[in-house]
Amino acid sequence: MPNTPPDYCPNCGGRLEPVDPPAVQHCGDCGEYEFYNPIPTARVAVLDGASEGERASLLLVKVDAADRDLWGTPGGMVEAGEDPDVAGARELAEETTLTVDPGDLVLFDARTFAKFGDVQKTYLCYAVDDGDVSGTPEADDEVAEARFWTPAELAAADDRLLTSWPESYKRPEWWVEEGRAALDRTE
Ligand SMILES: [Zn+2]
């Protein structure tokens, strides 16, 4: 079930009054406050290659939809009780069969945005070097394809990343540049 601001009080069914909409509403009947929060989502940029002065390849997964040719970095929603880096490693494994130690994921960006209308997401973007990842990418749960895109492919791919993302996230080279910079800082 996607998160959207509640239309009525989940506690008593009463009418909600705006306090700080859409984040906070108040039920005039039972007095409860209702909070509307974004869903934390972990995405993982697996970077291959990129020695000094070279451009890296980036692992992308294709959305499992027959009528669309849209790709994105692997990832998904953080589950209850789960740390975001563990969620990133889990989603990477579920979508591509690749395994990684969550401790090798380097956080390099975090943004909150409306993904589809009212559905608010907080993206936690992680980078990891392919050398710290085990396996060969294969499409698994929920994706149609999983493979590394070469620098040339990435440069020509601007309109094929998920359209619901913020502008910077739609640029595949952004994931490469920001992810590689973050990995270089940790060395
Ligand atoms: Zn109520």
XYZ file of N, CA and C in Angstrom, residues 16-114:
297
model
N -10.330 14.868 9.744
C -9.034 15.453 10.084
C -8.996 16.932 9.740
N -8.360 17.677 10.612
C -8.180 19.111 10.382
C -6.697 19.377 10.155
N -6.395 20.257 9.193
C -4.981 20.533 8.912
C -4.301 21.259 10.071
N -3.095 20.826 10.385
C -2.251 21.520 11.360
C -1.047 22.087 10.625
N -0.312 21.216 9.976
C 0.802 21.601 9.109
C 0.741 20.688 7.898
N -0.292 20.900 7.043
C -0.535 19.942 5.957
C 0.589 19.931 4.927
N 0.905 18.805 4.277
C 0.250 17.514 4.538
C 0.921 16.711 5.647
N 1.963 17.289 6.293
C 2.749 16.495 7.247
C 1.974 16.185 8.527
N 1.177 17.144 9.014
C 0.489 16.947 10.296
C -0.975 17.325 10.171
N -1.850 16.396 10.598
C -3.277 16.687 10.701
C -3.740 16.274 12.096
N -4.908 16.781 12.473
C -5.418 16.540 13.818
C -6.865 16.110 13.717
N -7.237 15.083 14.515
C -8.615 14.603 14.500
C -9.429 15.366 15.542
N -10.471 16.037 15.060
C -11.315 16.806 15.969
C -12.174 15.923 16.858
N -12.371 14.657 16.470
C -13.232 13.762 17.252
C -12.490 13.118 18.406
N -11.328 12.486 18.135
C -10.632 11.755 19.200
C -9.366 12.454 19.669
N -8.957 13.515 18.970
C -7.813 14.286 19.441
C -6.458 13.775 18.986
N -6.441 12.668 18.235
C -5.164 12.118 17.756
C -4.542 13.032 16.692
N -3.226 13.063 16.675
C -2.508 13.727 15.590
C -2.096 12.656 14.582
N -2.221 12.980 13.317
C -1.822 12.050 12.258
C -0.623 12.632 11.520
N 0.424 11.835 11.416
C 1.656 12.280 10.773
C 1.836 11.531 9.447
N 2.268 12.273 8.464
C 2.471 11.721 7.125
C 3.954 11.838 6.796
N 4.639 10.715 6.700
C 6.094 10.717 6.546
C 6.525 10.006 5.265
N 7.657 10.427 4.715
C 8.160 9.755 3.511
C 8.635 8.340 3.807
N 8.696 7.533 2.756
C 9.195 6.161 2.861
C 10.690 6.162 2.543
N 11.521 5.711 3.475
C 12.945 5.614 3.162
C 13.215 4.487 2.171
N 14.019 4.787 1.177
C 14.316 3.853 0.085
C 15.814 3.873 -0.184
N 16.421 2.718 -0.228
C 17.860 2.629 -0.478
C 18.115 2.271 -1.934
N 19.004 3.014 -2.600
C 19.423 2.699 -3.984
C 20.927 2.485 -3.989
N 21.364 1.612 -4.863
C 22.779 1.252 -4.869
C 23.385 1.444 -6.264
N 24.436 2.267 -6.335
C 25.197 2.430 -7.576
C 26.423 1.520 -7.500
N 26.404 0.417 -8.260
C 27.569 -0.461 -8.344
C 28.411 0.027 -9.525
N 29.652 0.433 -9.215
C 30.512 1.047 -10.227
C 31.636 0.089 -10.599
N 31.834 -0.046 -11.904
C 32.825 -0.995 -12.416
C 33.860 -0.226 -13.236
N 35.134 -0.523 -13.033
C 36.155 0.107 -13.867
C 36.710 1.365 -13.228
N 36.557 2.471 -13.849
C 36.918 3.784 -13.331
C 38.208 3.863 -12.535
N 39.309 3.588 -13.178
C 40.575 3.977 -12.570
C 40.762 5.463 -12.853
N 41.866 6.027 -12.424
C 42.112 7.465 -12.588
C 41.840 7.935 -14.025
N 41.021 8.942 -14.154
C 40.796 9.545 -15.458
C 39.861 8.786 -16.375
N 39.442 7.593 -15.982
C 38.498 6.850 -16.808
C 37.101 6.977 -16.240
N 36.122 6.635 -17.041
C 34.740 6.682 -16.597
C 34.310 5.270 -16.241
N 33.442 5.175 -15.257
C 33.018 3.863 -14.784
C 31.772 3.398 -15.525
N 31.606 2.072 -15.557
C 30.329 1.489 -15.953
C 29.430 1.452 -14.723
N 28.130 1.452 -14.957
C 27.153 1.498 -13.865
C 26.143 0.370 -14.032
N 25.879 -0.343 -12.948
C 24.873 -1.416 -12.978
C 23.474 -0.810 -12.944
N 22.665 -1.165 -13.948
C 21.281 -0.693 -13.994
C 20.342 -1.882 -14.145
N 19.128 -1.706 -13.643
C 18.107 -2.738 -13.812
C 16.944 -2.147 -14.611
N 16.361 -2.991 -15.444
C 15.227 -2.542 -16.265
C 13.927 -2.848 -15.546
N 13.034 -1.847 -15.523
C 11.727 -2.021 -14.892
C 10.972 -3.137 -15.589
N 10.324 -3.979 -14.788
C 9.608 -5.128 -15.344
C 8.247 -4.695 -15.874
N 8.269 -4.018 -17.033
C 7.032 -3.571 -17.666
C 7.218 -3.693 -19.171
N 6.347 -4.468 -19.797
C 6.544 -4.829 -21.201
C 6.573 -3.618 -22.124
N 5.806 -2.580 -21.796
C 5.646 -1.466 -22.728
C 6.618 -0.318 -22.457
N 7.568 -0.520 -21.559
C 8.466 0.584 -21.235
C 9.915 0.121 -21.252
N 10.789 1.033 -21.662
C 12.221 0.751 -21.643
C 12.857 1.716 -20.649
N 12.571 1.500 -19.370
C 13.060 2.375 -18.323
C 13.973 1.605 -17.382
N 15.046 2.275 -17.000
C 16.059 1.649 -16.165
C 16.316 2.502 -14.939
N 16.860 1.870 -13.922
C 17.254 2.608 -12.732
C 18.307 1.831 -11.979
N 18.857 2.466 -10.957
C 19.772 1.747 -10.085
C 18.969 0.782 -9.221
N 19.547 -0.360 -8.854
C 18.823 -1.314 -8.010
C 18.519 -0.692 -6.648
N 17.430 -1.145 -6.039
C 17.093 -0.657 -4.707
C 15.626 -0.808 -4.407
N 15.237 -0.397 -3.205
C 13.847 -0.499 -2.808
C 13.649 0.001 -1.384
N 12.450 -0.210 -0.890
C 12.054 0.368 0.381
C 12.719 -0.316 1.575
N 13.085 0.496 2.535
C 13.629 -0.006 3.795
C 12.474 -0.636 4.582
N 12.722 -1.825 5.117
C 11.671 -2.508 5.876
C 11.748 -2.140 7.351
N 10.653 -2.390 8.075
C 10.618 -2.094 9.509
C 11.736 -2.846 10.214
N 12.466 -2.148 11.056
C 13.534 -2.773 11.822
C 14.829 -2.969 11.067
N 14.879 -2.481 9.822
C 16.036 -2.723 8.963
C 16.848 -1.433 8.776
N 18.168 -1.534 8.855
C 19.011 -0.376 8.570
C 19.056 -0.143 7.061
N 19.186 1.128 6.643
C 19.162 1.431 5.206
C 20.247 0.727 4.396
N 21.464 0.598 4.949
C 22.509 -0.073 4.162
C 22.209 -1.568 4.001
N 21.604 -2.155 5.022
C 21.192 -3.564 4.921
C 20.090 -3.705 3.869
N 19.196 -2.728 3.835
C 18.126 -2.739 2.829
C 18.713 -2.635 1.422
N 19.718 -1.786 1.252
C 20.349 -1.640 -0.055
C 20.981 -2.944 -0.516
N 21.688 -3.608 0.393
C 22.327 -4.888 0.052
C 21.275 -5.952 -0.247
N 20.209 -5.962 0.534
C 19.134 -6.946 0.314
C 18.458 -6.727 -1.039
N 18.136 -5.482 -1.335
C 17.466 -5.191 -2.611
C 18.377 -5.500 -3.803
N 19.666 -5.194 -3.649
C 20.611 -5.515 -4.722
C 20.607 -7.022 -4.992
N 20.625 -7.808 -3.919
C 20.621 -9.266 -4.077
C 19.304 -9.750 -4.682
N 18.183 -9.166 -4.225
C 16.872 -9.613 -4.719
C 16.691 -9.306 -6.202
N 17.226 -8.169 -6.635
C 16.987 -7.749 -8.016
C 18.038 -8.255 -8.990
N 19.269 -8.464 -8.522
C 20.352 -8.765 -9.468
C 21.149 -10.017 -9.107
N 20.885 -10.629 -7.976
C 21.594 -11.788 -7.400
C 22.993 -11.436 -6.882
N 23.439 -10.191 -7.048
C 24.761 -9.802 -6.540
C 24.710 -9.669 -5.023
N 25.789 -10.078 -4.365
C 25.817 -9.935 -2.912
C 26.934 -8.974 -2.512
N 26.670 -8.231 -1.423
C 27.627 -7.250 -0.933
C 27.465 -7.136 0.572
N 28.573 -6.869 1.261
C 28.532 -6.582 2.685
C 27.978 -5.163 2.856
N 26.883 -4.995 3.608
C 26.318 -3.647 3.768
C 27.355 -2.628 4.240
N 28.364 -3.084 4.982
C 29.402 -2.177 5.463
C 30.270 -1.598 4.357
N 30.227 -2.180 3.162
C 30.996 -1.656 2.032
C 30.218 -0.612 1.232
N 28.948 -0.400 1.570
C 28.158 0.611 0.868
C 28.475 1.990 1.448
N 28.733 2.967 0.568
C 29.076 4.326 0.993
C 27.922 5.268 0.626
N 27.333 5.872 1.657
C 26.226 6.812 1.429
C 26.760 8.087 0.785
N 26.158 8.520 -0.331
C 26.664 9.741 -0.965
C 25.591 10.779 -1.250
N 24.322 10.437 -1.079
C 23.287 11.461 -1.282
C 22.009 11.017 -0.597
N 21.204 11.988 -0.143
C 19.905 11.686 0.469
C 18.949 12.817 0.139
N 17.804 12.473 -0.466
C 16.817 13.482 -0.889
C 15.412 12.976 -0.599
N 14.526 13.919 -0.260
C 13.103 13.601 -0.127
C 12.356 14.271 -1.279
N 11.491 13.507 -1.953
C 10.753 14.061 -3.095
C 9.452 13.304 -3.278
N 8.526 13.908 -4.033
C 7.266 13.244 -4.358
C 7.503 12.374 -5.569
